[in-house]
CSV table of C-alpha atoms in Angstrom, one decimal:
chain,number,residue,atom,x,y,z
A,623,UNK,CA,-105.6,250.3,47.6
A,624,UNK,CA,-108.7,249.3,46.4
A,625,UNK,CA,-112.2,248.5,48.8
A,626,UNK,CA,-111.6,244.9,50.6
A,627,UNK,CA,-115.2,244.9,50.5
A,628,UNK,CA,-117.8,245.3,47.9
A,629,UNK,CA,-120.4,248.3,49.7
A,630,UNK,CA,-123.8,248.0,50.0
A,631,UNK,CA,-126.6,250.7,51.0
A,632,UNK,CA,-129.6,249.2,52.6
A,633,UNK,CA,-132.5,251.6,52.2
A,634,UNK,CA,-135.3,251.6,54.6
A,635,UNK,CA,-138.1,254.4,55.6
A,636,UNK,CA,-140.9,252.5,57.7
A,637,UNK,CA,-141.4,250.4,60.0
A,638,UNK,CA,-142.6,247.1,58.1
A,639,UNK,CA,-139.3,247.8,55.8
A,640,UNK,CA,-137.4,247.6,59.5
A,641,UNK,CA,-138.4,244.7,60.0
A,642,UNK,CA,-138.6,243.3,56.8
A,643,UNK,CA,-134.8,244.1,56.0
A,644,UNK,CA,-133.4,243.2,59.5
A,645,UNK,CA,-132.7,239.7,58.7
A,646,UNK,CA,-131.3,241.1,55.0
A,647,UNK,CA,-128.9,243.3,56.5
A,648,UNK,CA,-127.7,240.5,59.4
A,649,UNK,CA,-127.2,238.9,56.5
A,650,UNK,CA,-125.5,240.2,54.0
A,651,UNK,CA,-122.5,241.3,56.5
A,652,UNK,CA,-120.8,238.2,56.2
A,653,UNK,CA,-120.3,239.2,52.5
A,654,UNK,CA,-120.1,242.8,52.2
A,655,UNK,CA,-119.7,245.9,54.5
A,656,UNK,CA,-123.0,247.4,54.7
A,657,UNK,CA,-124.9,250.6,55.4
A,658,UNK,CA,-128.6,250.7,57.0
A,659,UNK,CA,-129.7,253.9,55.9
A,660,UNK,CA,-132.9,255.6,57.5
A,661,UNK,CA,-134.5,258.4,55.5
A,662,UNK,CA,-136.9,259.1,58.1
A,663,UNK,CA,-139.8,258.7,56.9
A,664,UNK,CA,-141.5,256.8,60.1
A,665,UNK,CA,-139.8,257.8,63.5
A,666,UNK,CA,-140.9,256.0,67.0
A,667,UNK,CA,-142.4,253.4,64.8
A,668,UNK,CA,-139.1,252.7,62.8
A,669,UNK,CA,-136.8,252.4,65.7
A,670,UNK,CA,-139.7,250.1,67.4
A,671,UNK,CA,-139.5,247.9,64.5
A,672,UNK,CA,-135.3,247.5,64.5
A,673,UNK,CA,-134.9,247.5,68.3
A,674,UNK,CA,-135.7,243.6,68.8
A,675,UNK,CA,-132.9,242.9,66.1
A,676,UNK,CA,-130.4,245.3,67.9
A,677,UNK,CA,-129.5,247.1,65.0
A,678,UNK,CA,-129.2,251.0,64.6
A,679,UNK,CA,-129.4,252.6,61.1
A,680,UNK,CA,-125.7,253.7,60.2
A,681,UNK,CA,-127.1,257.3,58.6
A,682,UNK,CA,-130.6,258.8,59.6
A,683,UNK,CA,-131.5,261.4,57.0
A,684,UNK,CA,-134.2,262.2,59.5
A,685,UNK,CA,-136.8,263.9,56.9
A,686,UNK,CA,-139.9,263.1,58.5
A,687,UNK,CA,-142.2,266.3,59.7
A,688,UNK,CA,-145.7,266.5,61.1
A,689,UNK,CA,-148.5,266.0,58.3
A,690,UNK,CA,-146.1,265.3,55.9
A,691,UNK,CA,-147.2,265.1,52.2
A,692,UNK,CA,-146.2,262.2,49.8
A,693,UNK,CA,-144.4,264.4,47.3
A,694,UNK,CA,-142.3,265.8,50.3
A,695,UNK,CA,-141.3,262.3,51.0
A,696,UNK,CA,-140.4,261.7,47.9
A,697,UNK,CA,-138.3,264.7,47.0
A,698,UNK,CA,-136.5,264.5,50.4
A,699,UNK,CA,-135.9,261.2,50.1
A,700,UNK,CA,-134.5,261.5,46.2
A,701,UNK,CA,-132.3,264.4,47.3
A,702,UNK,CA,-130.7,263.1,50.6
A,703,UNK,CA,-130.2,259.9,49.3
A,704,UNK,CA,-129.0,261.4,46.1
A,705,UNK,CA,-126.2,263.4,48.2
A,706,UNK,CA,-125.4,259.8,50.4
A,707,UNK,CA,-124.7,258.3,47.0
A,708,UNK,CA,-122.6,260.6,45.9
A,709,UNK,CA,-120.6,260.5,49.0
A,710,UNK,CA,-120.3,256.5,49.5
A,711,UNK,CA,-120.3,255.3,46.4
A,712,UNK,CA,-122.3,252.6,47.2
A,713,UNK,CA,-121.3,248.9,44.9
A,714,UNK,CA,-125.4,248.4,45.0
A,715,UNK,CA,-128.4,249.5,46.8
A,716,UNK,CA,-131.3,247.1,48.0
A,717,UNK,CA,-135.0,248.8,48.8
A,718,UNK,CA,-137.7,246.8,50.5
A,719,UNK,CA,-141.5,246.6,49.1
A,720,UNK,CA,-143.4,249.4,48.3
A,721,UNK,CA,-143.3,252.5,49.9
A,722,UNK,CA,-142.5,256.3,48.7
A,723,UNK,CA,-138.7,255.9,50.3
A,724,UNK,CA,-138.9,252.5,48.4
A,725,UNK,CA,-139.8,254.9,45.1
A,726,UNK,CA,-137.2,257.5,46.7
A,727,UNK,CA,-134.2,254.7,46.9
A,728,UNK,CA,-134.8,253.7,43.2
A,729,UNK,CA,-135.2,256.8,41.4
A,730,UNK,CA,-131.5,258.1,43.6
A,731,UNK,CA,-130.0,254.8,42.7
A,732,UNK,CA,-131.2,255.3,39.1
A,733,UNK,CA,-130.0,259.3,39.1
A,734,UNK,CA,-126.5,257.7,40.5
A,735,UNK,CA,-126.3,255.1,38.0
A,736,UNK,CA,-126.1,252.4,40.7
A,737,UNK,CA,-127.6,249.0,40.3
A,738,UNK,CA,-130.7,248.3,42.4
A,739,UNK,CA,-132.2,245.7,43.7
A,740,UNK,CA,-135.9,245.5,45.0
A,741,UNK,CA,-136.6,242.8,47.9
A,742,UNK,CA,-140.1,241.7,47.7
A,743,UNK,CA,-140.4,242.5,44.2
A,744,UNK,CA,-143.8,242.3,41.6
A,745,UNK,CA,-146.5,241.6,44.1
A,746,UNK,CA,-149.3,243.5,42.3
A,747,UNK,CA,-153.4,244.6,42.6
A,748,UNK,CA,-153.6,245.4,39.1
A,749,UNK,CA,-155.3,248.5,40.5
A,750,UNK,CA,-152.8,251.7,40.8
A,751,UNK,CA,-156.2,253.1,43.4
A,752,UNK,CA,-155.5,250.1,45.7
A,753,UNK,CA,-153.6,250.3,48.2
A,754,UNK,CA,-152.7,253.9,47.6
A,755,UNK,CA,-150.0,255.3,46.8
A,756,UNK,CA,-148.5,251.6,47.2
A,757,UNK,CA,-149.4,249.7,44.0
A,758,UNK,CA,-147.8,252.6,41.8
A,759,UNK,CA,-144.8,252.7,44.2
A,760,UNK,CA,-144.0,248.9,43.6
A,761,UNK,CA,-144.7,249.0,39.4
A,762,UNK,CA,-142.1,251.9,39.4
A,763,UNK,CA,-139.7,250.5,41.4
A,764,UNK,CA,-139.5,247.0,39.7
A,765,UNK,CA,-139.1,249.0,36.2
A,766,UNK,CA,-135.9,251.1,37.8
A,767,UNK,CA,-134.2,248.3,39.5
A,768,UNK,CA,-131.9,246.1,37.9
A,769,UNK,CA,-132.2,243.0,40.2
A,770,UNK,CA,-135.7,241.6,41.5
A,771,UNK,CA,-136.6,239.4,44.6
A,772,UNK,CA,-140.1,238.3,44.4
A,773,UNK,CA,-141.3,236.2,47.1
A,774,UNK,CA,-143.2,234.0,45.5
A,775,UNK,CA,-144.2,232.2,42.2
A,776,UNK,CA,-146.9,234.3,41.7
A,777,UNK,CA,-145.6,237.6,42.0
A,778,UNK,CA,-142.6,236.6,39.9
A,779,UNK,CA,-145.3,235.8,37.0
A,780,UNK,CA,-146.3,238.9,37.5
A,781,UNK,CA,-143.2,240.6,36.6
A,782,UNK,CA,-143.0,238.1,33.5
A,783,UNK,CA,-146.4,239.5,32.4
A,784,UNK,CA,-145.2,242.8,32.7
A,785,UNK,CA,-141.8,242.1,30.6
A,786,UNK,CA,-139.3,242.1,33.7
A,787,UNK,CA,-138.7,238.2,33.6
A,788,UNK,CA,-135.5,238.7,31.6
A,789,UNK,CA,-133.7,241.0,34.4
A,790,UNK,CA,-132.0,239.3,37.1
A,791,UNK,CA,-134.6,237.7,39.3
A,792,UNK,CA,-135.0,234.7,42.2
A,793,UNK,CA,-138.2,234.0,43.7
A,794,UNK,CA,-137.1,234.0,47.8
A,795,UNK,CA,-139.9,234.0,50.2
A,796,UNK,CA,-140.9,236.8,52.1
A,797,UNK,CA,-138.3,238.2,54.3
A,798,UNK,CA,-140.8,238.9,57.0
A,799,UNK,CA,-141.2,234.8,57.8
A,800,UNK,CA,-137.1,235.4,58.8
A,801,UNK,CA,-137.4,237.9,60.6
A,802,UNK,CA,-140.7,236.5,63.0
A,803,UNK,CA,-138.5,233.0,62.9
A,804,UNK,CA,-135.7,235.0,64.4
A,805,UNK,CA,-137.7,236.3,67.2
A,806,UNK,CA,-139.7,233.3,68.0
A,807,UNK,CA,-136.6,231.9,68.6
A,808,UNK,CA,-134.7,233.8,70.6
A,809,UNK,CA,-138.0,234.4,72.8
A,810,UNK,CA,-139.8,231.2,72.4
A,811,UNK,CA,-142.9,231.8,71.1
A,812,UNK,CA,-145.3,229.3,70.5
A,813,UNK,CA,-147.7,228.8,68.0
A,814,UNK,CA,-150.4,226.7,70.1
A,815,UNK,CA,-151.7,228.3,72.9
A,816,UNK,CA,-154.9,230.2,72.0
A,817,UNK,CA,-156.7,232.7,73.2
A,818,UNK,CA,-160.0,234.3,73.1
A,819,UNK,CA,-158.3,237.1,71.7
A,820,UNK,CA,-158.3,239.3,68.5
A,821,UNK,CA,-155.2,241.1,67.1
A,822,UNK,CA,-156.6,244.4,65.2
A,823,UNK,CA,-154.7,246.7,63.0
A,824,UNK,CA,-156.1,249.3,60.6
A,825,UNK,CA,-153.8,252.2,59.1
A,826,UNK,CA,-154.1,251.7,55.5
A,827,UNK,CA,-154.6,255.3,53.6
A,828,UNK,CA,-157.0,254.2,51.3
A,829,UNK,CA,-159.0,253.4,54.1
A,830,UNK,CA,-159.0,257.1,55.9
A,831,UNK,CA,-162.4,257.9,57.0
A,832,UNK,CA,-165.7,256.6,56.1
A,833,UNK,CA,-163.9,253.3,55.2
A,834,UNK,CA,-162.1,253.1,58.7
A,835,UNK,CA,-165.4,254.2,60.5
A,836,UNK,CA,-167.4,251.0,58.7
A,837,UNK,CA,-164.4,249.1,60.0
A,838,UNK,CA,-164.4,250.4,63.6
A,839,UNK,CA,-168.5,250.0,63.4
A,840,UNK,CA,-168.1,246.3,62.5
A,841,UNK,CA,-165.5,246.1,65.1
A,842,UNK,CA,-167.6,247.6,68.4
A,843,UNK,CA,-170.9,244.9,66.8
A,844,UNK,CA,-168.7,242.3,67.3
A,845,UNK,CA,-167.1,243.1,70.6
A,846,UNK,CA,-170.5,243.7,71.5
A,847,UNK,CA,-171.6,240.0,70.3
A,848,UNK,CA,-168.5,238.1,71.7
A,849,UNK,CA,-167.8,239.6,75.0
A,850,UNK,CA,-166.1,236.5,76.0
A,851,UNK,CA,-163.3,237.8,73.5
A,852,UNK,CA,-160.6,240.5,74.0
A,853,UNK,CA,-160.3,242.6,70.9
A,854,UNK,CA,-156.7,244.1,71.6
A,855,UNK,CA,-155.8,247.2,68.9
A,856,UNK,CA,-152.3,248.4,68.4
A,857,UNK,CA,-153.6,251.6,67.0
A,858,UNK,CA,-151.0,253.4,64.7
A,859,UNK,CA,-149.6,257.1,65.7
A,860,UNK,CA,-151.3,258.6,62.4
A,861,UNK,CA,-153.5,261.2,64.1
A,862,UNK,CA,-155.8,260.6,61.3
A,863,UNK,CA,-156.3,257.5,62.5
A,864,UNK,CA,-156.3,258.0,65.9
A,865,UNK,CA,-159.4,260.3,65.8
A,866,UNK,CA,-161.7,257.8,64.0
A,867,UNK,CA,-160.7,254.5,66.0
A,868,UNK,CA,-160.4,256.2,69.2
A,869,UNK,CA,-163.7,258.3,68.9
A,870,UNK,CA,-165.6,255.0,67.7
A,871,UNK,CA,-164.1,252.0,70.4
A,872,UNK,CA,-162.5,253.9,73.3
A,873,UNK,CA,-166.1,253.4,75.5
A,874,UNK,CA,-166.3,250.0,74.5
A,875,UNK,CA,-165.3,247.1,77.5
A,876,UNK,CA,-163.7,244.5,75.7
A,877,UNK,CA,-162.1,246.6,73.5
A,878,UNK,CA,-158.2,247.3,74.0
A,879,UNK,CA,-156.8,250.8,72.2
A,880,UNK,CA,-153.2,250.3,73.2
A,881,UNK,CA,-150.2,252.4,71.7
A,882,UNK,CA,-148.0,250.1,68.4
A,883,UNK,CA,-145.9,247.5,70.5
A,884,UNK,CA,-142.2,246.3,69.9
A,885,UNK,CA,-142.1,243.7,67.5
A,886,UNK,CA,-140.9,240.9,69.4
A,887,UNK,CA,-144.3,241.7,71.7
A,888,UNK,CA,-146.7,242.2,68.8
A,889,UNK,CA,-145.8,238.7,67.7
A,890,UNK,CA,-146.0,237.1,71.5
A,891,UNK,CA,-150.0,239.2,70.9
A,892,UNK,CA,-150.5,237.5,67.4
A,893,UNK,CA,-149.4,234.3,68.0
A,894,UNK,CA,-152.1,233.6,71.0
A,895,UNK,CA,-155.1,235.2,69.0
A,896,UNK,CA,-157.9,232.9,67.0
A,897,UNK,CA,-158.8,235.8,64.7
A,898,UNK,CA,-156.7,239.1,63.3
A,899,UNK,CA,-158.6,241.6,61.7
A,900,UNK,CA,-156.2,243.8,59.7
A,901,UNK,CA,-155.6,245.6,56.5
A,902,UNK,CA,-152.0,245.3,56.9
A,903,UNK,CA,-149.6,243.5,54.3
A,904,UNK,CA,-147.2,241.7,56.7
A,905,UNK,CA,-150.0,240.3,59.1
A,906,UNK,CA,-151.3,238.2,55.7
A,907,UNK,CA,-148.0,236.7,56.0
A,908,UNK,CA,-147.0,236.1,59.6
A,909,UNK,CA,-150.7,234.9,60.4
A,910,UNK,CA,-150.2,231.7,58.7
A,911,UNK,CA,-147.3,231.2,60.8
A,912,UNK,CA,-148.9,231.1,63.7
A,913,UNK,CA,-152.1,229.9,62.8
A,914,UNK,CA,-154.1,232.8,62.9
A,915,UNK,CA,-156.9,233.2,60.3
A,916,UNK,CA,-156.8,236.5,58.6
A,917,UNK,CA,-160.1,238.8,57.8
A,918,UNK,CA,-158.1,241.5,55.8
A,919,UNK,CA,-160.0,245.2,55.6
A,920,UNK,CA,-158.8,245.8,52.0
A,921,UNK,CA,-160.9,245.4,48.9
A,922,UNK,CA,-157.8,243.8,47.0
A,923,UNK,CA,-154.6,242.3,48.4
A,924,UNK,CA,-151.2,242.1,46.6
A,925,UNK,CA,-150.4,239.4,48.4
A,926,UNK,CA,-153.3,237.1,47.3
A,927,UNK,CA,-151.4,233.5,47.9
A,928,UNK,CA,-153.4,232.8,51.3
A,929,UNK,CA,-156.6,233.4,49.9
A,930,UNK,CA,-157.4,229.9,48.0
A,931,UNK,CA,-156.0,228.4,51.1
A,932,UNK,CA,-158.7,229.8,53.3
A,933,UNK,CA,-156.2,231.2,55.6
A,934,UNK,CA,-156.7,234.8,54.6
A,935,UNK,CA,-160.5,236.5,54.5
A,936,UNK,CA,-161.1,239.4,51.6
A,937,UNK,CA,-163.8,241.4,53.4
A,938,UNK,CA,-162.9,245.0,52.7
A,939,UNK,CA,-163.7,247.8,54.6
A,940,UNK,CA,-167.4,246.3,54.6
A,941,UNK,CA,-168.9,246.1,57.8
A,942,UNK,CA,-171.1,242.9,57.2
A,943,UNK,CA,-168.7,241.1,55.2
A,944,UNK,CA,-166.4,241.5,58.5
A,945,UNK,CA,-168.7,240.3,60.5
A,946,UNK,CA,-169.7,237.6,58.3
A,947,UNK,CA,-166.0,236.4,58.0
A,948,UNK,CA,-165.1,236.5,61.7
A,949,UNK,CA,-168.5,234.4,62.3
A,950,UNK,CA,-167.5,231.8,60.1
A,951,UNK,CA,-164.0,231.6,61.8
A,952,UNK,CA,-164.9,231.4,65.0
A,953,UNK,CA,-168.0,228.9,64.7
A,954,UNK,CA,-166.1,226.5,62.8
A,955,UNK,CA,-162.6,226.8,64.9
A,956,UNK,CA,-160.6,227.7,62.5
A,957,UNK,CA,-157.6,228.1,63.4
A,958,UNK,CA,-157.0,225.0,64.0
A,959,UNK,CA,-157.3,224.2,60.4
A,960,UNK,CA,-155.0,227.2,59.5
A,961,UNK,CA,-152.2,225.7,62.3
A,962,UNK,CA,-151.8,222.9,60.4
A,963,UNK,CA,-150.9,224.3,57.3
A,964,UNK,CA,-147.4,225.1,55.3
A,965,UNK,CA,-147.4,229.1,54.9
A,966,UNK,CA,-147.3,229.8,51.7
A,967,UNK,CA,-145.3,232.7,51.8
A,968,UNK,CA,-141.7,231.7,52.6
A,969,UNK,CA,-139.9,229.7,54.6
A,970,UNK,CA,-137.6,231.3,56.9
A,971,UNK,CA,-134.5,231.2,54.1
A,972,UNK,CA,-135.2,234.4,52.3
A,973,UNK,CA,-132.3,236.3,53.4
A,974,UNK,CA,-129.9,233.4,52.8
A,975,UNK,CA,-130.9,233.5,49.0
A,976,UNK,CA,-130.5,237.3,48.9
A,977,UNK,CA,-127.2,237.9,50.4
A,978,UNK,CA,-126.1,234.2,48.1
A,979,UNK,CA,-127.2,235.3,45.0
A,980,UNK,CA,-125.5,238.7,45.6
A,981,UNK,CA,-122.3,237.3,47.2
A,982,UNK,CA,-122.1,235.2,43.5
A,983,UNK,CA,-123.1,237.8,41.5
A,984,UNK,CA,-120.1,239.3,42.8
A,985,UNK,CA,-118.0,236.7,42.4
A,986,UNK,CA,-117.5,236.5,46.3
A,987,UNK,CA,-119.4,233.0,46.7
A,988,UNK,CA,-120.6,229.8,44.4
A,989,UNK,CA,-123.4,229.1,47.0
A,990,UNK,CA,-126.8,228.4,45.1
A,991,UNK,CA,-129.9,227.7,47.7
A,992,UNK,CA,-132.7,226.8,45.3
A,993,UNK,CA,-135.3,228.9,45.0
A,994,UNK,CA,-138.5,229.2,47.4
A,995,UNK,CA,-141.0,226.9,46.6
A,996,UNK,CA,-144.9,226.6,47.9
A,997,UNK,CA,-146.1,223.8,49.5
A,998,UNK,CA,-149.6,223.0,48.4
């Protein structure tokens, strides 16, 4: 007897992919039977970001070790999931963004012969440098896969640029507006009540060292200036990280060095704050939601949508443009122009267009939900 059900292997290394492809895997079970596979490559961090969903990976090929190297990612991720494959016999594989189990998923999935298909597909820099190793993770992945999900109209011009607009593509919305949607409501978090408060985040590793100290310097001014303000810092368990932020801002009063939190609490912290500082990719996105202005740490973003919309800051890891940003935010409230915004970088429905346009692909399902559209 053949499979009742066509097999999927969800493939996920980090935190932000947890979270990212919670709602994708909740998902896609009402179509297909479907693996959440771990490689490891986070720990604590990973299982923070999948324990608000309830969900525990199916297979943990637990390769993460202390001070590991990118190519030792890689290569463990290529050959456990290589063996998985072999063993499962997956119908298709889905990776999530652009990290090196992202890479890992696609080159096994390629070695195996088994179509892919990349959530959160052609957002791009143009600069392989920044971030790093990420942008060359995502240009490598989108030319292996043989199904791409960009979230938005931009990124899928990108891959037409780039050639990739004849393989199977739908522009969805980021799957990371699902996923806060599905925690704000099941905990009922609001998006008005503000705060005094400032969400920072800083891991990025093109920003190890003098960049992060800059950013931690900019940081302690400002604490400094606006002591009516709580600057609260999930700081991430990298000790590389650790040792700058920690020797820079521990002393400092208003200043809150506090381990990474659950998901479902990170966004209760987010959604109170006037002001993020971050150099992370998914805070671009779920800021918007909740009306937070973002004054990104990065000197280019892939996700560039919020920009022209004033709801998202480029100030690098440049300690006056920081400061310059935040002051402008704050003097001219604005927030409250940012809260009454669309976000333009999905709309709670990305997941529903995934798992549809798989379930007809494979003939399971004649369901079409149009594609994502911005609201300008």
């Amino acid at each position: 007897m053949g499979k009742l059900k066509k097999k999927i292997g969800l493939v996920v290394g980090t935190r932000p992919e947890a979270i990212k492809m919670a709602p994708v895997y909740l998902t896609l079970r009402e179509f297909f039977e479907v693996d959440f596979i771990a490689t490891g490559q986070h720990r604590e961090m990973f299982y923070q970001g999948l324990s608000p969903f309830g969900i525990k990976p199916t297979v943990d090929l637990m390769i993460m070790e202390e001070s590991q190297s990118l190519e030792s990612v890689l290569s463990k991720s290529v050959t456990g999931l290589s063996t998985l494959f072999k063993e499962q016999k997956y119908d298709l594989v889905l990776v999530h963004g652009d990290t090196t189990t992202t890479l890992g998923g696609a080159l096994a999935s390629f070695y195996n012969r088994i179509p892919c298909a990349h959530v959160e597909a052609g957002l791009r820099t143009g600069d392989l440098s920044y971030p790093y190793p990420e942008e060359a993770n995502r240009v490598l992945t989108d030319d292996l896969c043989d199904i791409l999900y960009p979230p938005t109209q931009l990124s899928w011009e990108n891959l037409e640029r780039e050639g990739l607009g004849s393989k199977d593509c739908l522009v969805t919305g980021n799957t990371v507006i699902d996923a806060l949607m599905i925690i704000q409501n099941k905990w009922g978090i609001e998006t008005t009540k503000k705060e005094n408060l400032v969400v920072v985040t800083a891991h990025r590793r093109e920003n190890w060292g003098s960049p992060l100290e800059e950013i931690c310097h900019a940081i302690k001014d400002l604490a400094l200036e606006f002591t009516d303000y709580r600057f609260v810092f999930p700081v991430h368990l990298n000790p590389a990280v650790r040792k700058t932020v920690f020797g820079i801002l521990q002393d400092v009063d208003n200043v809150e060095l506090i381990d990474p939190l659950e998901y479902d609490e990170f966004l209760r912290l987010l959604s109170r704050a006037k002001v993020a500082l971050s150099d992370s990719g998914g805070i671009q996105e779920e800021g918007p939601h909740f009306g937070v202005p973002v004054v990104l740490l990065r000197h280019v973003t892939e996700r560039p949508e919020g920009i022209p919309r004033k709801m998202v800051f480029l100030a690098g890891p440049d300690e006056e443009k920081i400061k310059e940003y935040f002051h402008f935010v704050v003097q001219n409230r604005w927030w409250e122009y940012v809260m009454n915004q669309s976000n333009p970088y999905g709309d709670g429905r990305a997941s529903e267009r995934i798992a549809c346009h798989l379930a007809s692909r494979f003939g399971l399902s004649n369901v079409v939900i149009p594609r994502f559209e911005e609201v300008f």
